[in-house]
Short mmCIF file of C-alpha atoms in Angstrom, two decimals:
data_model
loop_
_atom_site.label_atom_id
_atom_site.label_comp_id
_atom_site.label_asym_id
_atom_site.label_seq_id
_atom_site.Cartn_x
_atom_site.Cartn_y
_atom_site.Cartn_z
CA MET A 43 87.56 114.14 120.66
CA SER A 44 91.01 111.80 122.19
CA TRP A 45 93.45 109.99 120.27
CA VAL A 46 92.01 106.13 120.25
CA ALA A 47 93.95 103.01 118.71
CA PRO A 48 91.22 102.22 116.20
CA PRO A 49 90.32 98.29 115.23
CA LEU A 50 93.49 96.01 113.96
CA ALA A 51 93.52 94.15 111.11
CA LEU A 52 95.18 91.26 110.03
CA TYR A 53 96.40 91.02 106.22
CA VAL A 54 98.56 87.93 105.19
CA HIS A 55 100.01 88.00 101.88
CA MET A 56 100.27 84.60 99.70
CA PRO A 57 102.65 85.06 96.48
CA TRP A 58 102.18 82.66 94.54
CA CYS A 59 99.78 82.40 91.61
CA VAL A 60 99.99 80.07 88.85
CA LYS A 61 100.52 82.39 86.08
CA LYS A 62 101.44 86.52 86.41
CA CYS A 63 98.44 88.59 84.60
CA PRO A 64 99.42 90.97 82.24
CA TYR A 65 97.72 93.74 84.49
CA CYS A 66 98.90 92.79 87.56
CA ASP A 67 101.52 94.92 89.20
CA PHE A 68 100.96 92.86 92.80
CA ASN A 69 103.74 91.21 94.35
CA SER A 70 102.94 87.87 92.29
CA HIS A 71 104.85 85.58 91.32
CA GLY A 72 104.18 82.57 88.62
CA LEU A 73 104.55 79.32 89.34
CA ARG A 74 108.33 77.33 88.80
CA GLY A 75 107.80 74.21 90.03
CA GLU A 76 106.35 73.67 93.69
CA PRO A 77 107.24 76.25 96.10
CA PRO A 78 107.52 75.05 99.65
CA TYR A 79 103.41 76.13 100.90
CA ALA A 80 104.07 74.80 104.20
CA THR A 81 107.61 76.54 105.41
CA TYR A 82 105.89 79.50 104.16
CA VAL A 83 103.12 79.30 106.41
CA ASP A 84 105.80 78.50 109.01
CA THR A 85 107.30 81.46 107.83
CA LEU A 86 104.32 83.99 108.51
CA LEU A 87 103.82 82.47 111.94
CA ALA A 88 107.38 83.95 112.73
CA ASP A 89 107.21 87.04 110.74
CA LEU A 90 104.29 87.56 113.29
CA ASP A 91 106.15 86.23 116.76
CA ALA A 92 108.56 89.36 115.46
CA ASP A 93 106.07 91.90 114.91
CA ARG A 94 104.51 91.03 118.57
CA VAL A 95 108.12 91.87 120.20
CA ASP A 96 108.56 95.11 117.97
CA PHE A 97 105.43 96.54 118.41
CA GLY A 98 104.78 95.48 121.69
CA ALA A 99 102.52 97.44 124.04
CA ALA A 100 100.92 98.79 120.96
CA LEU A 101 99.33 95.53 120.23
CA GLU A 102 98.12 94.76 123.91
CA ASN A 103 94.37 94.67 124.19
CA ARG A 104 93.15 95.21 120.31
CA PRO A 105 91.29 91.75 118.95
CA ILE A 106 91.89 91.24 115.50
CA VAL A 107 89.01 92.07 113.80
CA SER A 108 89.11 90.70 110.55
CA VAL A 109 92.11 88.34 108.13
CA PHE A 110 92.52 89.02 104.42
CA PHE A 111 94.90 85.91 103.23
CA GLY A 112 95.41 87.89 99.95
CA GLY A 113 97.94 87.40 97.28
CA GLY A 114 98.90 85.77 94.50
CA THR A 115 96.40 83.53 94.57
CA PRO A 116 96.06 82.13 98.56
CA SER A 117 93.78 79.32 97.69
CA LEU A 118 96.64 77.24 96.13
CA PHE A 119 97.41 76.99 99.27
CA ALA A 120 95.92 73.72 100.78
CA PRO A 121 93.14 74.28 103.31
CA ASP A 122 94.89 72.25 106.17
CA LEU A 123 97.88 74.76 105.50
CA ILE A 124 95.34 77.86 105.71
CA ALA A 125 94.39 76.14 109.33
CA ARG A 126 98.02 75.74 110.34
CA PHE A 127 98.50 79.96 110.69
CA LEU A 128 94.91 80.38 111.93
CA ASP A 129 95.50 77.78 114.49
CA GLY A 130 98.83 79.53 115.24
CA ALA A 131 97.53 82.62 114.91
CA ARG A 132 94.83 82.52 117.14
CA ALA A 133 97.20 81.39 119.98
CA ARG A 134 99.52 84.55 119.75
CA LEU A 135 96.57 87.19 119.51
CA VAL A 136 93.04 87.42 120.44
CA PHE A 137 90.76 87.05 117.68
CA ALA A 138 87.29 89.37 118.09
CA ASP A 139 84.44 86.77 118.14
CA ALA A 140 82.86 88.28 114.90
CA CYS A 141 86.10 87.98 113.17
CA GLU A 142 86.11 87.88 108.82
CA VAL A 143 88.41 85.99 107.25
CA THR A 144 88.55 86.63 103.59
CA LEU A 145 90.53 84.38 101.21
CA GLU A 146 90.67 85.68 97.44
CA THR A 147 91.22 82.64 95.60
CA ASN A 148 90.83 82.01 91.92
CA PRO A 149 88.17 80.12 90.35
CA GLY A 150 90.84 78.05 87.78
CA THR A 151 93.16 77.08 91.25
CA VAL A 152 90.33 75.54 93.40
CA GLU A 153 89.22 71.97 93.51
CA HIS A 154 85.97 70.89 94.01
CA GLY A 155 85.74 70.15 97.38
CA ARG A 156 88.09 71.85 99.28
CA PHE A 157 85.87 74.68 99.92
CA ASP A 158 84.49 72.74 102.65
CA GLY A 159 87.80 72.11 103.99
CA TYR A 160 88.31 76.46 104.10
CA LEU A 161 85.14 76.60 105.96
CA ALA A 162 86.32 74.07 108.42
CA ALA A 163 89.75 75.84 108.51
CA GLY A 164 88.29 79.06 109.83
CA VAL A 165 87.21 81.09 106.68
CA ASN A 166 84.05 82.35 106.87
CA ARG A 167 84.46 84.58 103.52
CA ILE A 168 85.25 84.02 99.88
CA SER A 169 86.72 86.24 97.66
CA PHE A 170 86.80 85.31 94.15
CA GLY A 171 88.55 86.90 91.25
CA ILE A 172 86.64 86.42 87.99
CA GLN A 173 87.46 89.78 86.46
CA SER A 174 84.79 89.05 82.92
CA PHE A 175 82.16 86.40 82.29
CA ASP A 176 83.49 86.70 78.76
CA ASP A 177 86.13 83.69 77.55
CA ALA A 178 87.14 86.25 75.17
CA LYS A 179 88.66 88.75 77.37
CA LEU A 180 89.56 86.74 79.68
CA LYS A 181 92.06 84.97 77.74
CA ARG A 182 92.58 88.24 76.78
CA LEU A 183 93.11 89.61 80.19
CA GLY A 184 95.40 86.58 81.07
CA ARG A 185 93.00 84.47 83.50
CA ILE A 186 93.43 81.36 83.32
CA HIS A 187 89.77 80.02 83.86
CA SER A 188 86.43 80.12 81.86
CA ALA A 189 83.34 82.01 82.68
CA SER A 190 81.60 78.33 83.06
CA GLU A 191 84.69 77.12 85.47
CA ALA A 192 83.63 80.50 87.19
CA GLU A 193 80.49 79.56 87.99
CA ALA A 194 80.96 76.10 89.00
CA ALA A 195 83.59 77.07 91.45
CA VAL A 196 81.08 80.05 93.21
CA LYS A 197 78.09 77.34 93.06
CA SER A 198 80.58 74.95 94.65
CA ALA A 199 81.42 77.34 97.45
CA GLN A 200 77.75 78.12 97.89
CA ASP A 201 77.12 74.32 98.20
CA ALA A 202 80.10 73.71 100.59
CA GLY A 203 78.79 76.53 103.26
CA PHE A 204 79.59 79.73 102.44
CA ASP A 205 77.65 82.20 102.40
CA ASN A 206 79.14 85.50 102.77
CA ILE A 207 80.83 85.49 98.68
CA ASN A 208 82.64 88.16 97.06
CA LEU A 209 82.69 88.36 93.17
CA ASP A 210 85.62 90.72 91.57
CA LEU A 211 84.55 92.31 88.61
CA MET A 212 86.53 94.58 86.06
CA TYR A 213 84.57 96.86 82.96
CA ALA A 214 86.93 99.19 80.61
CA LEU A 215 88.26 95.90 79.10
CA PRO A 216 90.25 95.83 76.29
CA GLU A 217 87.30 96.59 73.18
CA GLN A 218 85.01 96.23 75.76
CA THR A 219 81.51 97.15 74.96
CA LEU A 220 78.23 98.59 77.24
CA PRO A 221 76.40 95.48 76.83
CA GLY A 222 79.77 93.40 77.40
CA ALA A 223 80.29 95.97 80.89
CA LEU A 224 76.32 95.23 81.48
CA ASN A 225 76.26 91.36 80.55
CA ASP A 226 79.34 90.99 83.31
CA VAL A 227 77.35 92.37 85.50
CA ASP A 228 73.96 90.82 85.34
CA ARG A 229 76.23 86.85 84.98
CA ALA A 230 77.61 87.92 88.38
CA VAL A 231 74.01 88.67 89.75
CA ALA A 232 72.36 85.73 88.81
CA LEU A 233 74.74 83.96 90.63
CA ARG A 234 74.24 85.97 94.30
CA PRO A 235 76.84 86.78 95.79
CA THR A 236 76.70 88.77 98.80
CA HIS A 237 79.32 91.26 97.98
CA ILE A 238 80.58 92.66 94.67
CA SER A 239 83.54 94.54 93.68
CA HIS A 240 83.15 96.66 90.27
CA TYR A 241 86.20 98.39 89.27
CA GLN A 242 87.83 100.00 86.01
CA LEU A 243 90.71 98.46 84.25
CA THR A 244 94.34 100.66 84.46
CA LEU A 245 97.25 100.20 83.24
CA GLU A 246 100.08 100.54 86.07
CA PRO A 247 103.50 101.00 86.05
CA ASN A 248 105.92 98.29 85.28
CA THR A 249 103.06 95.39 83.71
CA VAL A 250 102.98 93.97 80.23
CA PHE A 251 99.68 96.16 79.68
CA ALA A 252 101.38 99.43 80.65
CA ALA A 253 104.45 98.14 78.42
CA HIS A 254 102.26 96.84 75.57
CA PRO A 255 99.16 98.92 76.21
CA PRO A 256 96.13 96.77 74.37
CA PRO A 257 93.35 99.19 73.16
CA LEU A 258 90.60 100.08 75.62
CA PRO A 259 87.58 102.37 75.91
CA ASP A 260 87.63 106.24 76.54
CA ASP A 261 87.16 107.99 79.46
CA ASP A 262 83.64 108.87 78.32
CA ALA A 263 82.76 105.39 77.30
CA ALA A 264 84.35 103.83 80.35
CA TRP A 265 82.44 106.55 82.25
CA ALA A 266 79.08 105.33 80.53
CA MET A 267 79.71 101.80 81.64
CA GLN A 268 80.47 102.88 85.38
CA GLU A 269 77.19 104.45 85.49
CA ALA A 270 75.03 101.99 84.43
CA CYS A 271 76.57 99.28 85.32
CA GLU A 272 76.18 100.58 88.86
CA ALA A 273 72.51 101.41 88.57
CA LYS A 274 72.29 98.10 87.49
CA LEU A 275 73.61 96.95 90.68
CA ALA A 276 71.74 98.63 92.59
CA ASP A 277 68.75 97.37 90.77
CA ALA A 278 69.60 94.48 92.20
CA GLY A 279 69.61 95.15 95.72
CA TYR A 280 73.36 96.18 95.80
CA THR A 281 74.57 99.37 97.40
CA GLN A 282 77.19 100.68 96.50
CA TYR A 283 79.26 101.67 100.02
CA GLU A 284 82.85 102.52 98.42
CA ILE A 285 84.03 103.32 95.07
CA SER A 286 84.46 100.31 93.53
CA ALA A 287 82.25 98.11 96.19
CA TYR A 288 78.64 96.85 96.35
CA ALA A 289 76.55 94.70 98.84
CA GLN A 290 73.93 93.66 99.85
CA ALA A 291 72.14 94.62 103.43
CA GLY A 292 74.75 93.62 106.25
CA ARG A 293 77.79 92.27 103.73
CA ARG A 294 80.06 95.23 103.70
CA CYS A 295 83.42 93.75 103.75
CA GLN A 296 84.72 94.46 107.45
CA HIS A 297 88.79 94.53 106.81
CA ASN A 298 88.72 96.91 103.54
CA LEU A 299 86.21 99.48 105.81
CA ASN A 300 88.75 99.12 108.39
CA TYR A 301 91.44 100.28 105.71
CA TRP A 302 89.09 103.01 104.05
CA ARG A 303 88.05 103.99 108.22
CA PHE A 304 92.33 104.49 108.12
CA GLY A 305 91.95 101.31 110.89
CA ASP A 306 95.28 99.52 112.00
CA TYR A 307 96.42 96.59 110.73
CA LEU A 308 99.71 93.63 110.58
CA GLY A 309 101.28 92.93 107.17
CA ILE A 310 102.41 89.55 107.07
CA GLY A 311 104.53 87.68 104.67
CA ALA A 312 106.63 88.82 101.36
CA GLY A 313 105.40 92.41 100.29
CA ALA A 314 102.96 92.52 103.33
CA HIS A 315 102.53 96.17 104.05
CA GLY A 316 101.16 97.00 107.78
CA LYS A 317 100.31 99.92 109.37
CA VAL A 318 100.19 100.81 113.27
CA THR A 319 98.84 103.41 115.99
CA ASP A 320 101.24 103.65 119.22
CA THR A 321 99.09 106.48 121.19
CA ALA A 322 101.55 105.98 123.66
CA ARG A 323 104.47 107.21 121.71
CA ASN A 324 102.40 109.68 119.21
CA GLU A 325 103.31 108.04 116.25
CA VAL A 326 101.46 106.42 113.35
CA SER A 327 103.79 103.94 111.73
CA ARG A 328 104.20 101.98 108.40
CA ARG A 329 105.73 98.42 107.94
CA TRP A 330 106.76 96.83 104.92
CA LYS A 331 108.14 93.09 104.09
CA THR A 332 110.89 92.22 101.98
CA ARG A 333 108.94 91.38 99.23
CA HIS A 334 110.82 88.23 96.81
CA PRO A 335 109.21 85.17 98.77
CA ASN A 336 112.78 83.20 98.62
CA ALA A 337 114.88 86.57 100.56
CA TYR A 338 111.67 86.41 102.60
CA LEU A 339 111.51 82.73 103.33
CA GLU A 340 115.65 83.24 104.17
CA ALA A 341 114.99 85.86 106.98
CA ALA A 342 112.56 83.11 108.29
CA GLY A 343 111.41 85.97 110.76
CA GLY A 344 114.33 87.63 111.33
CA PRO A 345 115.33 91.60 111.23
CA ALA A 346 116.42 90.92 107.16
CA ARG A 347 111.82 90.26 106.82
CA ILE A 348 111.70 93.75 107.11
CA GLY A 349 111.97 96.16 103.94
CA GLY A 350 110.81 99.27 105.48
CA HIS A 351 109.66 100.68 108.45
CA ALA A 352 108.98 104.21 108.79
CA ALA A 353 106.66 106.82 110.94
CA VAL A 354 104.05 108.64 109.00
CA ALA A 355 105.23 112.51 109.26
CA ALA A 356 102.33 114.61 110.80
CA GLY A 357 102.58 116.51 107.67
CA GLU A 358 101.11 113.63 105.37
CA LEU A 359 98.54 112.00 107.67
CA PRO A 360 95.94 114.48 106.75
CA PHE A 361 96.21 113.23 103.00
CA GLU A 362 96.98 109.74 104.17
CA TYR A 363 93.19 110.09 105.82
CA MET A 364 91.86 111.58 103.23
CA LEU A 365 93.06 109.20 100.40
CA ASN A 366 91.21 105.86 102.57
CA ALA A 367 88.41 108.01 103.64
CA LEU A 368 86.61 109.53 101.21
CA ARG A 369 86.26 106.74 99.38
CA LEU A 370 83.50 105.95 100.99
CA ILE A 371 80.10 107.00 99.87
CA ASP A 372 78.48 107.54 103.32
CA GLY A 373 81.59 109.43 104.11
CA VAL A 374 83.19 109.35 108.32
CA PRO A 375 82.17 111.17 111.49
CA ALA A 376 84.28 114.60 110.95
CA GLU A 377 85.39 113.42 114.73
CA ASP A 378 86.76 110.30 113.42
CA PHE A 379 90.07 112.90 111.63
CA SER A 380 91.35 113.99 115.30
CA ALA A 381 90.10 110.54 116.39
CA ARG A 382 92.35 108.43 113.54
CA THR A 383 95.03 110.64 113.42
CA GLY A 384 95.54 112.39 116.31
CA LEU A 385 95.72 115.99 115.04
CA PRO A 386 93.40 118.73 115.10
CA GLN A 387 91.08 119.25 112.70
CA ALA A 388 92.20 122.84 111.85
CA ARG A 389 94.60 121.03 109.52
CA ILE A 390 92.33 119.89 107.16
CA ALA A 391 89.83 123.20 107.55
CA ALA A 392 91.79 124.83 103.87
CA GLY A 393 91.21 121.33 101.84
CA LEU A 394 87.64 121.50 103.21
CA VAL A 395 86.97 125.07 102.34
CA ALA A 396 88.18 124.77 99.12
CA GLY A 397 86.38 121.05 98.39
CA ARG A 398 83.42 123.07 99.70
CA ASP A 399 83.71 125.44 97.09
CA LYS A 400 83.73 123.26 94.65
CA GLY A 401 80.95 121.55 95.26
CA TRP A 402 83.28 118.92 95.79
CA LEU A 403 82.57 118.21 99.39
CA GLU A 404 79.45 118.17 101.59
CA ASN A 405 78.84 121.46 103.44
CA ASP A 406 78.05 119.78 106.51
CA PRO A 407 80.46 120.42 109.09
CA HIS A 408 79.22 117.21 110.77
CA ILE A 409 80.39 114.69 108.53
CA LEU A 410 83.57 114.08 105.91
CA ARG A 411 81.86 112.98 102.63
CA THR A 412 81.90 114.24 98.87
CA THR A 413 79.41 114.44 96.19
CA PRO A 414 78.62 112.97 93.33
CA LEU A 415 80.66 115.77 91.56
CA GLY A 416 82.94 115.05 94.53
CA GLN A 417 83.37 110.88 93.53
CA ARG A 418 83.73 111.64 89.94
CA PHE A 419 86.86 114.23 90.56
CA LEU A 420 87.80 111.84 93.81
CA ASN A 421 91.59 112.36 93.03
CA ASP A 422 91.73 115.96 92.65
CA VAL A 423 89.78 115.87 95.81
CA ILE A 424 92.14 114.07 97.88
CA ALA A 425 95.10 116.16 96.38
CA SER A 426 93.59 119.13 98.05
CA PHE A 427 94.54 117.65 101.64
CA LEU A 428 98.31 117.67 100.64
CA ASP A 429 101.42 118.97 102.85
#
């Protein structure tokens, strides 16, 4: 199969949050006074303009298939500012007819009545960072909302007309038990979201939890939670389609699917990362923006907004591709490797043989897919494709 440009998405980073959580390693900054929200939106559009010029023909005739407002806490931005950005982006780029537009939100930062404004602005999918329905666990995680506030926020979004809603949940929380993890899933399912992201709490470098580790369940206990919660979600009609993602039929997150299928995305905003394929130059490049909001604002769409830009070396592409594709439970067609990287399948032959010999990969020449055993040892599977 010939090398073709993959689908193109748009990631928009909103860097502020009310308070930095002790487990969070994202580029987020706790509030110190009122951020310049309106100026930031104008700077986002200037950033987008500059990227369009820089990438030039590599973006031509490529509609935006999804938009994702991440953070930080994007719901700190009022609906009229989200509308200003989306209107500006549509004036600069072609949006696909069924473009998925997701806004991440913290249940503690959204005023009741705002959801209809976000819907009118063009947002059609809401993602709630709930993490747990146990008030003691929420306090330990540094969250600013309670379980009842989370439930009220989800219902408010549904009342406003949102019919595509994700809930983020974590398990293996400090001193969490298996019944506690299952109760979180029960409370989430009772709200009838269309999608649930369920992932293990890990201690990331340069976080408060890394410096002062809380007592976490051991590996065996965490695995028991994962298996039991997977079964409960399946019973409730949520199909696992990625290591940490579960969805009702037809409700898989298109933006994240594009990541996992090694699609392209423009990264706009402080610290945002992007990936663009230029088939005319035989190049996959990554670009990231300067991290601190003040420095990003001062750049005002100029060259200083770029924190770095580099072509992905051919020797790194197999690992980068597998790092994403093998997270998908159903895998990807084997021919997609060449279509998305421009490399022959011979570049991954040795890793495939090793993975199949160990029972980590399905022995099917037409599909790249992990076995259930391979899902347990996914990091080892992916490492076999390092250059």
